[in-house]
């Protein structure tokens, strides 16, 4: 009898232990934004989880171990990507299965966050939309376009989500620094007539290095700028640098693309539908891809020199010439791409600078200035900037000529000539080449 009572007490203790050890979902919150959706589960204790995705229809399935919960999973603002969040049959008696039903495919990133301030344990789910709604498309049919298209600049904020990047001695995360600068650059580019920015990531979520140029290609970008902060094991190194793709990596990327015959249409456009001979298609693809890669690398190198020229007026340079490396984010053969290291976050002074908003604004201004300088010289065909350049006239000043005389001759205002040539006075010199605006 005593033995039975002891067994009963032990069983009750074990049951109590298991109940107390079980996790629980206290709340769920959803933040939809342009291009991504974040779902946060507030939990009683540290989450142990696994997950997988399903297609047709698209779903994300999360299994929470040692968790028992019946907290309602109601969505008050799901956006266009997330359709529904619900419970499903768990894989075992001690776990909880959650299903996120999606309207289309999405890249997923899941990570746990420990308690901080008034927040407890959290499980964060980032969903990166494969086809964000509300983002403007690129008009390529010039016959039906009411104006020339914008120059499209893809801005890549390095790292993000589960990948914090380098961490400074004061605890600054590279991913936060790069996103701040990227957003500042985005707003500046969007304020320019004839230019538009697209972000590879607009929030704190992870995108693979190979996925970043794919975002730029989806938006038919004319340029990709990837923003990073350098780091070293010692605190002494400092300064900015600019990187382009190495020739060795470029050659390997050429071969990789040529082996993927299903992607030849991305390079050949409509010609791929006309060419039926596989050998001819490969030869044409190789020719076009080689020319495209040469143009991209030449453009990247030219732009990187202009970025260095702008940066040296703001910060110390770690490298005074463009550097070549095998970064995955630079491997788009058809999009000029550069990677800018804005400084060493491992250097205490530069970490302090990078945490200063005004300094980050100066870095964004430098990147914008270099980008505008490059595209003024060589605007992409079909863009508004190319149209403006084709209408631009120049005049070489001769003896006896003045701004007022030239304004009369070309039927434009003196102030317009001064603005077009960044002149602070009415003085001109013999032999000076002036840009004559159309109005």
CSV table of C-alpha atoms in Angstrom, one decimal:
chain,number,residue,atom,x,y,z
A,1,UNK,CA,0.0,0.0,0.0
A,2,UNK,CA,2.8,2.4,0.9
A,3,UNK,CA,4.6,1.4,-2.2
A,4,UNK,CA,1.6,2.3,-4.4
A,5,UNK,CA,1.3,5.7,-2.7
A,6,UNK,CA,4.9,6.4,-3.3
A,7,UNK,CA,4.6,5.5,-7.0
A,8,UNK,CA,1.5,7.8,-7.2
A,9,UNK,CA,3.4,10.7,-5.7
A,10,UNK,CA,6.4,10.2,-8.0
A,11,UNK,CA,4.1,10.0,-11.0
A,12,UNK,CA,2.4,13.3,-10.0
A,13,UNK,CA,5.8,15.0,-9.5
A,14,UNK,CA,6.9,13.9,-12.9
A,15,UNK,CA,3.7,15.0,-14.5
A,16,UNK,CA,4.0,18.4,-12.8
A,17,UNK,CA,7.7,18.7,-14.0
A,18,UNK,CA,6.7,17.9,-17.6
A,19,UNK,CA,3.9,20.5,-17.5
A,20,UNK,CA,6.1,23.2,-16.1
A,21,UNK,CA,8.9,22.3,-18.6
A,22,UNK,CA,6.5,22.7,-21.5
A,23,UNK,CA,6.7,25.9,-23.6
A,24,UNK,CA,3.7,28.0,-24.5
A,25,UNK,CA,2.8,30.6,-27.0
A,26,UNK,CA,1.7,33.8,-25.2
A,27,UNK,CA,1.0,35.9,-28.3
A,28,UNK,CA,1.6,36.4,-32.0
A,29,UNK,CA,2.3,39.6,-33.9
A,30,UNK,CA,2.5,40.3,-37.6
A,31,UNK,CA,4.2,43.2,-39.4
A,32,UNK,CA,3.7,43.2,-43.2
A,33,UNK,CA,5.9,45.6,-45.2
A,34,UNK,CA,6.9,46.2,-48.8
A,35,UNK,CA,8.6,43.1,-50.0
A,36,UNK,CA,8.6,41.1,-46.7
A,37,UNK,CA,6.4,40.1,-43.7
A,38,UNK,CA,7.6,39.5,-40.2
A,39,UNK,CA,5.8,37.2,-37.7
A,40,UNK,CA,6.8,37.1,-34.1
A,41,UNK,CA,5.7,34.5,-31.5
A,42,UNK,CA,6.0,35.5,-27.9
A,43,UNK,CA,6.9,32.4,-25.9
A,44,UNK,CA,7.2,31.4,-22.2
A,45,UNK,CA,10.7,29.9,-22.6
A,46,UNK,CA,13.5,29.3,-25.1
A,47,UNK,CA,12.0,27.8,-28.3
A,48,UNK,CA,13.2,24.5,-29.7
A,49,UNK,CA,12.0,24.4,-33.3
A,50,UNK,CA,12.4,22.8,-36.7
A,51,UNK,CA,10.7,23.9,-39.9
A,52,UNK,CA,10.2,23.0,-43.6
A,53,UNK,CA,8.3,24.5,-46.6
A,54,UNK,CA,5.6,23.0,-48.8
A,55,UNK,CA,4.4,23.9,-52.3
A,56,UNK,CA,1.1,23.9,-54.1
A,57,UNK,CA,-0.1,25.6,-52.0
A,58,UNK,CA,2.9,27.4,-50.5
A,59,UNK,CA,3.2,26.9,-46.7
A,60,UNK,CA,5.8,27.2,-44.0
A,61,UNK,CA,5.5,24.5,-41.3
A,62,UNK,CA,7.0,25.1,-37.8
A,63,UNK,CA,7.3,22.4,-35.2
A,64,UNK,CA,7.9,23.6,-31.6
A,65,UNK,CA,9.2,20.9,-29.3
A,66,UNK,CA,8.0,20.5,-25.7
A,67,UNK,CA,5.2,23.0,-26.4
A,68,UNK,CA,1.5,22.9,-25.7
A,69,UNK,CA,-0.5,25.9,-26.7
A,70,UNK,CA,-4.0,26.9,-27.7
A,71,UNK,CA,-3.4,30.6,-28.0
A,72,UNK,CA,-5.5,32.1,-30.9
A,73,UNK,CA,-3.4,32.7,-34.0
A,74,UNK,CA,-5.5,35.6,-35.3
A,75,UNK,CA,-4.0,38.0,-37.9
A,76,UNK,CA,-5.1,41.6,-37.8
A,77,UNK,CA,-2.8,42.8,-40.7
A,78,UNK,CA,-1.5,40.0,-42.8
A,79,UNK,CA,-0.6,42.0,-46.0
A,80,UNK,CA,-0.6,40.4,-49.4
A,81,UNK,CA,1.9,37.6,-48.8
A,82,UNK,CA,0.6,35.9,-45.6
A,83,UNK,CA,-2.9,34.3,-45.9
A,84,UNK,CA,-3.4,32.5,-42.6
A,85,UNK,CA,-1.7,31.2,-39.5
A,86,UNK,CA,-3.1,28.0,-37.9
A,87,UNK,CA,-2.4,25.0,-35.8
A,88,UNK,CA,-2.0,21.6,-37.4
A,89,UNK,CA,-1.6,18.0,-36.2
A,90,UNK,CA,1.7,17.8,-34.3
A,91,UNK,CA,4.3,15.3,-35.1
A,92,UNK,CA,4.2,14.0,-31.5
A,93,UNK,CA,2.2,14.4,-28.3
A,94,UNK,CA,4.7,16.9,-26.7
A,95,UNK,CA,5.0,19.4,-29.6
A,96,UNK,CA,2.9,22.0,-31.4
A,97,UNK,CA,2.8,22.4,-35.2
A,98,UNK,CA,2.1,25.8,-36.7
A,99,UNK,CA,1.3,26.3,-40.4
A,100,UNK,CA,1.8,29.7,-42.2
A,101,UNK,CA,-0.3,29.6,-45.4
A,102,UNK,CA,1.2,31.9,-48.0
A,103,UNK,CA,-0.2,33.4,-51.2
A,104,UNK,CA,3.0,32.7,-53.1
A,105,UNK,CA,6.6,31.5,-52.6
A,106,UNK,CA,8.8,33.3,-50.1
A,107,UNK,CA,12.3,33.0,-48.7
A,108,UNK,CA,12.2,32.2,-45.0
A,109,UNK,CA,14.5,32.9,-42.1
A,110,UNK,CA,13.7,31.8,-38.5
A,111,UNK,CA,15.7,32.8,-35.4
A,112,UNK,CA,15.1,33.0,-31.6
A,113,UNK,CA,15.6,36.2,-29.6
A,114,UNK,CA,16.3,36.1,-25.8
A,115,UNK,CA,14.4,38.3,-23.4
A,116,UNK,CA,15.2,42.0,-23.4
A,117,UNK,CA,13.7,44.9,-21.5
A,118,UNK,CA,9.9,44.2,-21.3
A,119,UNK,CA,10.0,41.4,-23.9
A,120,UNK,CA,10.3,37.7,-23.2
A,121,UNK,CA,11.5,34.9,-25.4
A,122,UNK,CA,10.6,35.3,-29.0
A,123,UNK,CA,10.6,33.3,-32.2
A,124,UNK,CA,11.0,35.5,-35.3
A,125,UNK,CA,9.8,34.4,-38.8
A,126,UNK,CA,10.9,36.6,-41.7
A,127,UNK,CA,9.2,36.0,-45.0
A,128,UNK,CA,10.8,37.6,-48.1
A,129,UNK,CA,8.2,37.9,-50.9
A,130,UNK,CA,9.1,36.4,-54.2
A,131,UNK,CA,6.7,38.8,-56.0
A,132,UNK,CA,6.1,41.9,-53.9
A,133,UNK,CA,3.0,43.8,-54.7
A,134,UNK,CA,2.9,47.5,-55.0
A,135,UNK,CA,6.4,47.7,-56.4
A,136,UNK,CA,6.6,49.7,-59.6
A,137,UNK,CA,7.5,47.7,-62.7
A,138,UNK,CA,10.1,48.6,-65.3
A,139,UNK,CA,8.6,49.8,-68.7
A,140,UNK,CA,10.6,48.3,-71.5
A,141,UNK,CA,8.2,48.8,-74.4
A,142,UNK,CA,9.3,52.2,-75.5
A,143,UNK,CA,6.5,52.4,-78.0
A,144,UNK,CA,3.9,52.6,-75.3
A,145,UNK,CA,6.0,54.5,-72.7
A,146,UNK,CA,5.0,58.1,-72.1
A,147,UNK,CA,8.6,59.0,-71.2
A,148,UNK,CA,12.1,57.5,-71.1
A,149,UNK,CA,12.6,55.0,-68.3
A,150,UNK,CA,14.4,55.6,-65.0
A,151,UNK,CA,17.9,54.5,-64.3
A,152,UNK,CA,17.5,51.7,-61.7
A,153,UNK,CA,20.0,51.3,-58.9
A,154,UNK,CA,19.8,48.2,-56.7
A,155,UNK,CA,21.1,48.9,-53.2
A,156,UNK,CA,22.2,45.9,-51.2
A,157,UNK,CA,22.5,46.3,-47.4
A,158,UNK,CA,25.1,43.7,-46.4
A,159,UNK,CA,24.1,40.8,-44.0
A,160,UNK,CA,20.8,40.9,-42.1
A,161,UNK,CA,18.6,38.7,-40.0
A,162,UNK,CA,20.4,35.7,-38.6
A,163,UNK,CA,23.6,37.0,-40.1
A,164,UNK,CA,24.7,40.1,-38.1
A,165,UNK,CA,27.9,40.5,-40.0
A,166,UNK,CA,30.9,41.9,-38.1
A,167,UNK,CA,30.4,43.2,-34.6
A,168,UNK,CA,32.2,46.3,-33.3
A,169,UNK,CA,34.0,46.5,-29.9
A,170,UNK,CA,31.0,48.5,-28.6
A,171,UNK,CA,28.5,45.9,-29.8
A,172,UNK,CA,27.4,47.6,-33.1
A,173,UNK,CA,26.1,45.1,-35.7
A,174,UNK,CA,27.3,45.6,-39.3
A,175,UNK,CA,23.8,44.6,-40.6
A,176,UNK,CA,22.2,47.6,-38.8
A,177,UNK,CA,24.9,50.1,-40.1
A,178,UNK,CA,24.6,48.9,-43.7
A,179,UNK,CA,20.8,49.0,-43.7
A,180,UNK,CA,20.8,52.6,-42.4
A,181,UNK,CA,23.2,53.8,-45.1
A,182,UNK,CA,21.3,51.9,-47.7
A,183,UNK,CA,18.0,53.5,-46.8
A,184,UNK,CA,19.6,56.9,-46.8
A,185,UNK,CA,21.0,56.3,-50.3
A,186,UNK,CA,17.6,54.9,-51.4
A,187,UNK,CA,15.8,58.2,-50.4
A,188,UNK,CA,18.4,60.3,-52.2
A,189,UNK,CA,18.3,58.3,-55.4
A,190,UNK,CA,14.5,58.3,-55.5
A,191,UNK,CA,14.6,62.1,-55.1
A,192,UNK,CA,16.6,62.4,-58.4
A,193,UNK,CA,14.5,62.9,-61.5
A,194,UNK,CA,15.1,59.9,-63.9
A,195,UNK,CA,16.5,57.6,-61.2
A,196,UNK,CA,14.9,54.9,-59.0
A,197,UNK,CA,16.3,52.7,-56.2
A,198,UNK,CA,15.3,49.1,-55.3
A,199,UNK,CA,16.5,47.4,-52.1
A,200,UNK,CA,17.6,43.8,-51.9
A,201,UNK,CA,16.4,43.9,-48.3
A,202,UNK,CA,14.3,46.6,-46.6
A,203,UNK,CA,14.4,45.2,-43.1
A,204,UNK,CA,16.3,42.9,-40.8
A,205,UNK,CA,16.0,39.6,-42.6
A,206,UNK,CA,18.5,37.3,-44.3
A,207,UNK,CA,19.1,36.9,-48.0
A,208,UNK,CA,21.7,34.6,-49.4
A,209,UNK,CA,24.7,36.3,-51.2
A,210,UNK,CA,23.7,34.6,-54.4
A,211,UNK,CA,20.1,35.8,-54.0
A,212,UNK,CA,21.0,39.4,-53.8
A,213,UNK,CA,22.0,39.9,-57.5
A,214,UNK,CA,18.9,37.9,-58.4
A,215,UNK,CA,16.8,40.6,-56.7
A,216,UNK,CA,18.6,43.2,-58.8
A,217,UNK,CA,18.0,41.2,-62.0
A,218,UNK,CA,14.3,40.8,-61.2
A,219,UNK,CA,14.0,44.6,-61.2
A,220,UNK,CA,16.2,44.9,-64.3
A,221,UNK,CA,18.7,47.1,-62.4
A,222,UNK,CA,21.4,49.1,-64.2
A,223,UNK,CA,23.7,49.0,-61.3
A,224,UNK,CA,24.1,47.1,-58.0
A,225,UNK,CA,25.8,48.8,-55.0
A,226,UNK,CA,26.5,46.5,-52.0
A,227,UNK,CA,27.3,48.2,-48.7
A,228,UNK,CA,29.4,46.6,-46.0
A,229,UNK,CA,31.6,47.5,-43.1
A,230,UNK,CA,35.1,45.9,-42.8
A,231,UNK,CA,36.6,44.2,-39.8
A,232,UNK,CA,39.9,42.8,-38.6
A,233,UNK,CA,41.2,40.8,-35.6
A,234,UNK,CA,43.2,43.9,-34.4
A,235,UNK,CA,41.6,47.3,-33.8
A,236,UNK,CA,44.2,49.4,-35.7
A,237,UNK,CA,43.1,49.0,-39.4
A,238,UNK,CA,40.7,51.7,-40.6
A,239,UNK,CA,39.5,53.3,-43.8
A,240,UNK,CA,37.1,52.7,-46.7
A,241,UNK,CA,37.7,50.5,-49.8
A,242,UNK,CA,35.8,49.6,-53.0
A,243,UNK,CA,35.7,46.1,-54.5
A,244,UNK,CA,34.9,44.7,-57.9
A,245,UNK,CA,34.7,41.1,-59.2
A,246,UNK,CA,38.0,39.3,-59.8
A,247,UNK,CA,38.8,38.1,-63.3
A,248,UNK,CA,39.2,34.5,-62.0
A,249,UNK,CA,35.7,34.5,-60.5
A,250,UNK,CA,34.3,36.2,-63.6
A,251,UNK,CA,35.6,33.4,-65.8
A,252,UNK,CA,34.1,30.8,-63.6
A,253,UNK,CA,30.8,32.6,-63.6
A,254,UNK,CA,30.8,32.7,-67.4
A,255,UNK,CA,31.2,28.9,-67.5
A,256,UNK,CA,28.5,28.4,-64.9
A,257,UNK,CA,26.0,30.5,-66.8
A,258,UNK,CA,26.8,28.8,-70.1
A,259,UNK,CA,26.1,25.4,-68.6
A,260,UNK,CA,22.6,26.5,-67.5
A,261,UNK,CA,20.9,26.5,-70.9
A,262,UNK,CA,17.5,27.2,-69.3
A,263,UNK,CA,18.8,30.6,-68.4
A,264,UNK,CA,20.0,31.5,-71.9
A,265,UNK,CA,16.7,33.3,-72.5
A,266,UNK,CA,17.6,35.8,-69.8
A,267,UNK,CA,20.6,36.8,-71.9
A,268,UNK,CA,19.2,36.4,-75.4
A,269,UNK,CA,15.7,37.8,-74.9
A,270,UNK,CA,13.4,37.0,-77.8
A,271,UNK,CA,16.2,35.6,-79.9
A,272,UNK,CA,16.2,32.5,-77.7
A,273,UNK,CA,12.8,31.6,-79.0
A,274,UNK,CA,13.9,31.9,-82.7
A,275,UNK,CA,17.2,30.0,-82.4
A,276,UNK,CA,16.4,26.3,-82.3
A,277,UNK,CA,19.9,24.9,-82.9
A,278,UNK,CA,21.5,24.2,-79.5
A,279,UNK,CA,25.0,24.7,-80.8
A,280,UNK,CA,24.1,28.1,-82.3
A,281,UNK,CA,22.3,29.1,-79.1
A,282,UNK,CA,25.3,28.3,-77.0
A,283,UNK,CA,27.7,30.1,-79.3
A,284,UNK,CA,25.4,33.2,-79.3
A,285,UNK,CA,24.9,33.0,-75.5
A,286,UNK,CA,28.7,32.7,-75.0
A,287,UNK,CA,29.3,35.8,-77.2
A,288,UNK,CA,26.6,37.9,-75.6
A,289,UNK,CA,27.5,36.8,-72.1
A,290,UNK,CA,31.2,37.6,-72.7
A,291,UNK,CA,30.4,41.0,-74.0
A,292,UNK,CA,28.0,41.7,-71.2
A,293,UNK,CA,30.5,40.6,-68.6
A,294,UNK,CA,33.2,42.7,-70.1
A,295,UNK,CA,30.9,45.8,-70.1
A,296,UNK,CA,29.8,45.1,-66.5
A,297,UNK,CA,33.4,44.8,-65.2
A,298,UNK,CA,34.5,47.9,-67.1
A,299,UNK,CA,31.6,49.9,-65.7
A,300,UNK,CA,32.2,48.5,-62.2
A,301,UNK,CA,35.9,49.5,-62.3
A,302,UNK,CA,35.1,53.0,-63.6
A,303,UNK,CA,32.4,53.6,-61.0
A,304,UNK,CA,34.5,52.3,-58.2
A,305,UNK,CA,37.2,54.9,-59.0
A,306,UNK,CA,34.6,57.6,-58.8
A,307,UNK,CA,33.3,56.2,-55.4
A,308,UNK,CA,36.9,56.3,-54.1
A,309,UNK,CA,37.2,59.9,-55.3
A,310,UNK,CA,34.1,60.9,-53.4
A,311,UNK,CA,34.9,58.9,-50.2
A,312,UNK,CA,38.3,60.4,-49.8
A,313,UNK,CA,36.7,63.7,-49.0
A,314,UNK,CA,34.8,62.2,-46.1
A,315,UNK,CA,36.9,59.4,-44.6
A,316,UNK,CA,40.3,57.8,-44.6
A,317,UNK,CA,40.9,55.3,-47.4
A,318,UNK,CA,42.1,51.8,-46.6
A,319,UNK,CA,42.8,51.1,-50.3
A,320,UNK,CA,43.3,54.0,-52.7
A,321,UNK,CA,42.5,51.9,-55.8
A,322,UNK,CA,39.7,49.5,-56.6
A,323,UNK,CA,40.3,46.0,-55.3
A,324,UNK,CA,39.3,42.7,-56.9
A,325,UNK,CA,37.8,39.7,-55.0
A,326,UNK,CA,35.5,36.7,-55.4
A,327,UNK,CA,32.4,38.1,-53.7
A,328,UNK,CA,29.2,36.2,-54.6
A,329,UNK,CA,27.1,39.4,-54.6
A,330,UNK,CA,29.2,40.8,-57.5
A,331,UNK,CA,28.7,37.8,-59.8
A,332,UNK,CA,25.8,39.1,-62.0
A,333,UNK,CA,27.3,39.0,-65.5
A,334,UNK,CA,24.8,41.5,-66.9
A,335,UNK,CA,24.7,44.0,-64.0
A,336,UNK,CA,27.6,46.3,-63.1
A,337,UNK,CA,28.3,45.7,-59.4
A,338,UNK,CA,30.5,47.1,-56.7
A,339,UNK,CA,31.0,46.4,-53.0
A,340,UNK,CA,31.8,49.3,-50.8
A,341,UNK,CA,33.4,48.8,-47.4
A,342,UNK,CA,32.5,52.1,-45.6
A,343,UNK,CA,35.1,51.6,-42.9
A,344,UNK,CA,36.3,49.2,-40.2
A,345,UNK,CA,33.7,48.5,-37.6
A,346,UNK,CA,36.4,46.8,-35.6
A,347,UNK,CA,38.2,50.1,-35.2
A,348,UNK,CA,36.7,51.9,-32.1
A,349,UNK,CA,36.8,55.4,-33.7
A,350,UNK,CA,35.3,54.2,-37.0
A,351,UNK,CA,32.6,52.3,-35.2
A,352,UNK,CA,31.8,55.5,-33.4
A,353,UNK,CA,31.7,57.4,-36.7
A,354,UNK,CA,29.4,54.8,-38.3
A,355,UNK,CA,27.0,55.1,-35.4
A,356,UNK,CA,26.7,58.9,-36.1
A,357,UNK,CA,23.7,59.6,-38.3
A,358,UNK,CA,25.3,62.7,-40.0
A,359,UNK,CA,28.4,60.6,-40.9
A,360,UNK,CA,26.2,57.9,-42.5
A,361,UNK,CA,24.4,60.6,-44.4
A,362,UNK,CA,27.7,61.9,-45.8
A,363,UNK,CA,28.6,58.3,-46.9
A,364,UNK,CA,25.2,58.1,-48.7
A,365,UNK,CA,25.9,61.4,-50.4
A,366,UNK,CA,29.3,60.2,-51.6
A,367,UNK,CA,27.8,57.1,-53.1
A,368,UNK,CA,25.0,59.2,-54.8
A,369,UNK,CA,27.6,61.7,-56.1
A,370,UNK,CA,29.7,59.0,-57.7
A,371,UNK,CA,26.7,57.3,-59.2
A,372,UNK,CA,25.4,60.5,-60.7
A,373,UNK,CA,28.9,61.4,-62.1
A,374,UNK,CA,29.1,58.0,-63.8
A,375,UNK,CA,25.6,58.0,-65.3
A,376,UNK,CA,25.9,61.6,-66.5
A,377,UNK,CA,28.9,60.4,-68.6
A,378,UNK,CA,27.4,57.1,-69.8
A,379,UNK,CA,23.6,56.9,-69.2
A,380,UNK,CA,22.0,53.6,-70.2
A,381,UNK,CA,20.2,53.5,-73.5
A,382,UNK,CA,16.5,54.3,-73.3
A,383,UNK,CA,16.7,56.2,-70.1
A,384,UNK,CA,15.6,59.8,-69.5
A,385,UNK,CA,19.3,60.7,-68.7
A,386,UNK,CA,20.3,59.3,-72.1
A,387,UNK,CA,17.6,61.4,-73.8
A,388,UNK,CA,18.8,64.6,-72.0
A,389,UNK,CA,22.4,63.9,-72.9
A,390,UNK,CA,21.6,63.5,-76.6
A,391,UNK,CA,19.8,66.9,-76.5
A,392,UNK,CA,22.7,68.7,-74.8
A,393,UNK,CA,24.8,71.1,-76.8
A,394,UNK,CA,28.3,72.3,-76.0
A,395,UNK,CA,30.2,75.5,-77.0
A,396,UNK,CA,33.9,76.3,-76.9
A,397,UNK,CA,34.4,79.9,-75.7
A,398,UNK,CA,36.2,82.1,-78.2
A,399,UNK,CA,37.8,85.6,-77.8
A,400,UNK,CA,35.2,88.3,-77.2
A,401,UNK,CA,32.4,86.0,-76.1
A,402,UNK,CA,30.5,86.3,-72.8
A,403,UNK,CA,27.7,84.5,-71.0
A,404,UNK,CA,25.2,87.1,-72.1
A,405,UNK,CA,26.2,86.8,-75.7
A,406,UNK,CA,25.9,83.0,-75.6
A,407,UNK,CA,22.6,83.2,-73.9
A,408,UNK,CA,21.3,85.5,-76.7
A,409,UNK,CA,22.7,83.2,-79.4
A,410,UNK,CA,21.2,80.0,-78.0
A,411,UNK,CA,18.0,81.6,-76.7
A,412,UNK,CA,18.5,80.5,-73.1
A,413,UNK,CA,18.9,82.3,-69.8
A,414,UNK,CA,22.3,83.2,-68.4
A,415,UNK,CA,21.3,81.6,-65.1
A,416,UNK,CA,20.5,78.3,-67.0
A,417,UNK,CA,24.0,78.2,-68.5
A,418,UNK,CA,25.6,79.0,-65.1
A,419,UNK,CA,23.6,76.2,-63.4
A,420,UNK,CA,24.4,73.6,-66.1
A,421,UNK,CA,28.1,74.3,-65.7
A,422,UNK,CA,28.3,75.0,-61.9
A,423,UNK,CA,29.5,78.5,-62.5
A,424,UNK,CA,29.6,80.9,-59.5
A,425,UNK,CA,30.3,84.1,-61.6
A,426,UNK,CA,29.7,85.5,-65.1
A,427,UNK,CA,33.3,85.1,-66.0
A,428,UNK,CA,34.4,82.6,-68.7
A,429,UNK,CA,37.8,81.9,-70.2
A,430,UNK,CA,38.9,81.4,-73.8
A,431,UNK,CA,38.9,77.7,-74.7
A,432,UNK,CA,36.4,76.8,-71.9
A,433,UNK,CA,33.8,74.2,-73.1
A,434,UNK,CA,30.4,75.0,-71.8
A,435,UNK,CA,27.3,72.9,-71.7
A,436,UNK,CA,24.3,74.7,-73.3
A,437,UNK,CA,21.0,73.6,-71.8
A,438,UNK,CA,17.9,73.2,-73.9
A,439,UNK,CA,16.0,75.9,-71.9
